GROMACS .gro file of C-alpha atoms in nm:
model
  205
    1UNK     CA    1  -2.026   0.145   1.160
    2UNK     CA    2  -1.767  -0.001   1.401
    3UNK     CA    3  -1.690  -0.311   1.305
    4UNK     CA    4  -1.317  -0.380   1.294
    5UNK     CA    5  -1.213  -0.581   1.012
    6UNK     CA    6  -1.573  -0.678   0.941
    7UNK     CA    7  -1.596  -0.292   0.763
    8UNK     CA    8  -1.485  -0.432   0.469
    9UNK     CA    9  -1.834  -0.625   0.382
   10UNK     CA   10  -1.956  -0.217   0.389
   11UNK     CA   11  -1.827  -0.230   0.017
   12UNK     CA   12  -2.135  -0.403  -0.079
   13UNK     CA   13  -2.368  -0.158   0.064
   14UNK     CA   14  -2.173   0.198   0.035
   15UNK     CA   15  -2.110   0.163  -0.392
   16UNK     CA   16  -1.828   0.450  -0.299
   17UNK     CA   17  -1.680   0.322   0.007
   18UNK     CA   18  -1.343   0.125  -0.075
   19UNK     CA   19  -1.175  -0.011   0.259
   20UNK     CA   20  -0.877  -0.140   0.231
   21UNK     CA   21  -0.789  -0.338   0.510
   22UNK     CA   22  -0.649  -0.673   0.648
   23UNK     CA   23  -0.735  -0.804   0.942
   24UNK     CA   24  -0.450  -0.888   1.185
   25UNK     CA   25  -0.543  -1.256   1.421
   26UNK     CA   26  -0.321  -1.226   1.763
   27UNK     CA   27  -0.381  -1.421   2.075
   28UNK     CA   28  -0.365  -1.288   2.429
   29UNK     CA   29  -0.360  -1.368   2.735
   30UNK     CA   30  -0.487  -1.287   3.116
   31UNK     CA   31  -0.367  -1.405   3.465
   32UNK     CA   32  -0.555  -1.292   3.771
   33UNK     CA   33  -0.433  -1.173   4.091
   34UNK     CA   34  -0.575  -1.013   4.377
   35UNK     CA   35  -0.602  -0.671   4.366
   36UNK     CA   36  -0.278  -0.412   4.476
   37UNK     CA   37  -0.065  -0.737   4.457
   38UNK     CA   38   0.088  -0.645   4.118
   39UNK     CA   39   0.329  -0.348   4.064
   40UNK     CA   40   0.132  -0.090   3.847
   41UNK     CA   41   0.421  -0.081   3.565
   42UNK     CA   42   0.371  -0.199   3.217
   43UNK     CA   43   0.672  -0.429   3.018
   44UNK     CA   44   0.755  -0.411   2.656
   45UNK     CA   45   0.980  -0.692   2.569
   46UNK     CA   46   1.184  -0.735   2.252
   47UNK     CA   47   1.131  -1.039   2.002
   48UNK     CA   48   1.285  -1.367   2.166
   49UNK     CA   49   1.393  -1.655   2.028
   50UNK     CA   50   1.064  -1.850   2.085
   51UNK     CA   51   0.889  -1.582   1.834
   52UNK     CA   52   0.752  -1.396   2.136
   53UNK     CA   53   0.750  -1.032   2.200
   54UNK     CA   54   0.557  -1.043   2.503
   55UNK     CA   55   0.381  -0.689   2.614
   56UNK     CA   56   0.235  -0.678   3.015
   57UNK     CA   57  -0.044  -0.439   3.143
   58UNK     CA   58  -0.125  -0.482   3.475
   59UNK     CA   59  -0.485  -0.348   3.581
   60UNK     CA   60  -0.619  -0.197   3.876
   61UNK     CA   61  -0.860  -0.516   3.974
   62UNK     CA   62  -0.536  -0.742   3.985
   63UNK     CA   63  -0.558  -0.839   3.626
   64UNK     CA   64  -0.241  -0.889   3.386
   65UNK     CA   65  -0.344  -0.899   3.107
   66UNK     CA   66  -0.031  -1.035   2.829
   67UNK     CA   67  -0.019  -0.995   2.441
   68UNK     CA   68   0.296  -1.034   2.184
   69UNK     CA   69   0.217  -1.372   2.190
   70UNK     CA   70   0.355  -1.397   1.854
   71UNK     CA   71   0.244  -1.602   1.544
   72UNK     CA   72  -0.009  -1.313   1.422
   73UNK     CA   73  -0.175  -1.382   1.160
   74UNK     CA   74  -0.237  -1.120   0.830
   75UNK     CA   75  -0.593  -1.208   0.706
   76UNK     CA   76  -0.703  -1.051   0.376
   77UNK     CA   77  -1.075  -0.954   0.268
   78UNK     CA   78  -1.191  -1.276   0.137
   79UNK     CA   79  -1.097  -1.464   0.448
   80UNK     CA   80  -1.226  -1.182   0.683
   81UNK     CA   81  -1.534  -1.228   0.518
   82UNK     CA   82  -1.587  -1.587   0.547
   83UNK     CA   83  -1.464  -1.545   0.902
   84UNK     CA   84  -1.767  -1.484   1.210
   85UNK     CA   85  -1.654  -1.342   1.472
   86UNK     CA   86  -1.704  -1.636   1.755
   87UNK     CA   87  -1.434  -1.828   1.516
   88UNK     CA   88  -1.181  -1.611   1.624
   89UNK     CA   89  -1.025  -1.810   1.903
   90UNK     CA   90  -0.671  -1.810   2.058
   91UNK     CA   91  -0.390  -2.059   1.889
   92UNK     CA   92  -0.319  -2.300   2.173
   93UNK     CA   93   0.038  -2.281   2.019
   94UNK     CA   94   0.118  -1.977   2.073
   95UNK     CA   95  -0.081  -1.948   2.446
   96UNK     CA   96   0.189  -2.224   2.540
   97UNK     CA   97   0.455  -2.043   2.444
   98UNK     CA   98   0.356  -1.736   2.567
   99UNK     CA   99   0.209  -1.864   2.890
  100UNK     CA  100   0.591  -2.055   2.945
  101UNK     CA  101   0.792  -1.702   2.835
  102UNK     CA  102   0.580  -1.509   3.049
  103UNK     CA  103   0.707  -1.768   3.347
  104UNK     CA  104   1.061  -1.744   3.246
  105UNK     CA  105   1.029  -1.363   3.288
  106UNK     CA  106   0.883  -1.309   3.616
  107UNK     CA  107   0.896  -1.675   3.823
  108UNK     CA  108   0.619  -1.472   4.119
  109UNK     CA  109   0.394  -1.394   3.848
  110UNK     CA  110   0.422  -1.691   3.596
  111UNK     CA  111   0.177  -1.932   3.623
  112UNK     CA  112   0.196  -2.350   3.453
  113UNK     CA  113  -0.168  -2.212   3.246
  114UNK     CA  114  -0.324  -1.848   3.192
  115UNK     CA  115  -0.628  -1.777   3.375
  116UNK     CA  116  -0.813  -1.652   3.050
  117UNK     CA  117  -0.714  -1.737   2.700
  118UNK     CA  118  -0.829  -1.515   2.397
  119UNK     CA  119  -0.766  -1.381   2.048
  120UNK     CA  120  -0.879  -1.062   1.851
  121UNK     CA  121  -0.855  -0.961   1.501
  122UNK     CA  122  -0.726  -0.626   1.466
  123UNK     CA  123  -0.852  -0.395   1.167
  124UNK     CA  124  -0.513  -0.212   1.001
  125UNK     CA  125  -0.568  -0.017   0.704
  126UNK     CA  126  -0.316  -0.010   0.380
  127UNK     CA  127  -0.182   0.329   0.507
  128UNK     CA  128  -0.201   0.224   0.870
  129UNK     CA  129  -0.422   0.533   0.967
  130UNK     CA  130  -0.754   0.466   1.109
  131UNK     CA  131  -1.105   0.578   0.922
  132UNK     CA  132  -1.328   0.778   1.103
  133UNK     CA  133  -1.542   0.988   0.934
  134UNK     CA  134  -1.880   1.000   0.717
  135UNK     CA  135  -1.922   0.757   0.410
  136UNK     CA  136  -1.842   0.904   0.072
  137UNK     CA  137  -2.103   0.982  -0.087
  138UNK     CA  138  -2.371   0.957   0.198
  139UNK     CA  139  -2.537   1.158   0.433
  140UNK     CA  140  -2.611   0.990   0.731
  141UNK     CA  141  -2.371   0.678   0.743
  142UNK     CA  142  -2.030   0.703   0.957
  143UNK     CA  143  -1.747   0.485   0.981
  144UNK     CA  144  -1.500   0.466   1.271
  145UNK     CA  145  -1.183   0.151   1.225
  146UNK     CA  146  -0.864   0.069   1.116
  147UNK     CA  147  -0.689   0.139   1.462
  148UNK     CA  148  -0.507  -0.182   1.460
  149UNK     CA  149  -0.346  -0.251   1.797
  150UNK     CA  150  -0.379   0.132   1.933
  151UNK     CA  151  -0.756   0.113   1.967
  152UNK     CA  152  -0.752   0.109   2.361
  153UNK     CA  153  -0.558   0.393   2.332
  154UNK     CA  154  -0.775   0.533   2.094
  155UNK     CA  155  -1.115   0.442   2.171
  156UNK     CA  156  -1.227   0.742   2.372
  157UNK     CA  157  -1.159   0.994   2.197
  158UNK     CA  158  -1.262   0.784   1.872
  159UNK     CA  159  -1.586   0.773   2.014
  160UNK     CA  160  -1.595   1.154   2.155
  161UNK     CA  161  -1.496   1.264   1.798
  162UNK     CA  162  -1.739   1.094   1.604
  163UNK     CA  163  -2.026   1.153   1.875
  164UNK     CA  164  -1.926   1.532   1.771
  165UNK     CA  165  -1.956   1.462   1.405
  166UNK     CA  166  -2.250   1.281   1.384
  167UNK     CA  167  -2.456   1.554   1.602
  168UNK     CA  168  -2.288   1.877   1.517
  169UNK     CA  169  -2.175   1.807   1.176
  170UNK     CA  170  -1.799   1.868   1.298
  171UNK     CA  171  -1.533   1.711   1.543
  172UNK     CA  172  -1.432   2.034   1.747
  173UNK     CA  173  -1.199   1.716   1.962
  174UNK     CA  174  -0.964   1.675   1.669
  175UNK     CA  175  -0.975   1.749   1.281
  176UNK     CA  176  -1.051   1.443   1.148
  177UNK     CA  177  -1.027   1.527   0.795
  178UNK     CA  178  -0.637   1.270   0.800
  179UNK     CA  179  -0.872   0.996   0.880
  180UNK     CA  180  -1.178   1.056   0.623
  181UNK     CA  181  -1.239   0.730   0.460
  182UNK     CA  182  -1.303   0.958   0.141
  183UNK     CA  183  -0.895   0.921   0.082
  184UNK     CA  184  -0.934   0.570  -0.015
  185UNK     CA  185  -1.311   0.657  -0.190
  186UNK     CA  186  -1.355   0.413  -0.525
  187UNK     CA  187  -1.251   0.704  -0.865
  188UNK     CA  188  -1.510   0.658  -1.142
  189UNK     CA  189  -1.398   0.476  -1.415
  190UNK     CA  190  -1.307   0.715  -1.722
  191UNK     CA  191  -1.277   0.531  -2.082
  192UNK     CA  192  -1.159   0.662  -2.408
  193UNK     CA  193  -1.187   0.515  -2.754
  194UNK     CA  194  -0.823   0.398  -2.733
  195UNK     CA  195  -0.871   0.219  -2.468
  196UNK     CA  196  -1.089  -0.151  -2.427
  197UNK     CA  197  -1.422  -0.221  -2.197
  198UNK     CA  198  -1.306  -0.248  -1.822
  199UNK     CA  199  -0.956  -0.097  -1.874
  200UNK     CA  200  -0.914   0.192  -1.580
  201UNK     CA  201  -0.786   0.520  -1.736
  202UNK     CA  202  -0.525   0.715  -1.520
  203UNK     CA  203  -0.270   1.018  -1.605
  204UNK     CA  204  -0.031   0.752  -1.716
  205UNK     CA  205  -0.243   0.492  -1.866
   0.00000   0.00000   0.00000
């Protein structure tokens, strides 16, 4: 399963998976340029005063593609999972004020409206690790999410990893055992006569 902040309706199927997750709404941007016309350098800019903290990645096909817009959004479970996916849509707010900081910053680049407006929800987990790994308690059911904002970064060798567990029983990429989802896996409830019906029992109770 790789379904960003949508993992957490995998509760309801998976009675020992727990994800604990919030789902993180940020708007982007893109401005198109013909290709080679754009220095091949990407900016990371500290927070201004209009709430921005604008970060630029130019791309090969002549691309810039603009994030940072500020204004994120933190989105716990039960609005994630009233949330589809095509409802995610950028916050024209925060595309104006981005679009308008971007133009303050480079003048040859800026342009009065972005060529491509768009918004994501990322998928960060309580201890800000990603999950990759199989499902407690199953066999044959895998999980790979929670990589929040580094999943470009992360995404190939997210996907070469679990390609290796799921056909060879074993990442041989990198040990995935930091990132099982079993750390966060739901503890059977213990109860003692002491204690009342649907009262957890811990070390310290």
């Amino acid at each position: 399963f790789c379904m960003g902040p949508w993992t957490v309706k995998c509760e309801a199927w998976f009675p020992e998976l727990s994800v604990p997750m919030v789902g993180i709404y940020s708007s982007s941007l893109i401005f198109k340029y013909e290709a080679g016309t754009v220095a091949p350098f990407a900016l990371f800019c500290g927070e201004s005063d209009d709430g921005t903290h604008l970060e630029v990645y130019p791309r090969p096909e002549g691309d810039v593609y603009v994030c940072g817009c500020g204004g994120s959004k933190h989105l716990p479970r039960r609005e994630i999972e009233k949330l589809n996916p095509e409802q995610v849509v950028p916050d024209p707010k925060r595309v104006e004020v981005a679009t308008k900081a971007f133009a303050r910053m480079t003048p040859t680049l800026g342009k009065d409206n972005a060529d491509v407006t768009q918004a994501c929800m990322r998928p960060c987990t309580d201890d800000g690790m990603p999950m990759m790994g199989i499902i407690p308690g199953e066999k044959n059911c895998f999980v790979a999410t929670g990589h929040n904002c580094w999943g470009i970064l992360w995404g190939p060798v997210t996907g070469l990893a679990m390609s290796e567990l799921v056909l060879k029983g074993k990442s041989s990429t990198i040990d995935l055992s930091p990132f099982s989802p079993a750390r966060f896996q739901k503890r059977k409830i213990r109860r003692s006569r002491q204690m009342g019906d649907g009262e957890t029992v811990g070390e310290d109770w």
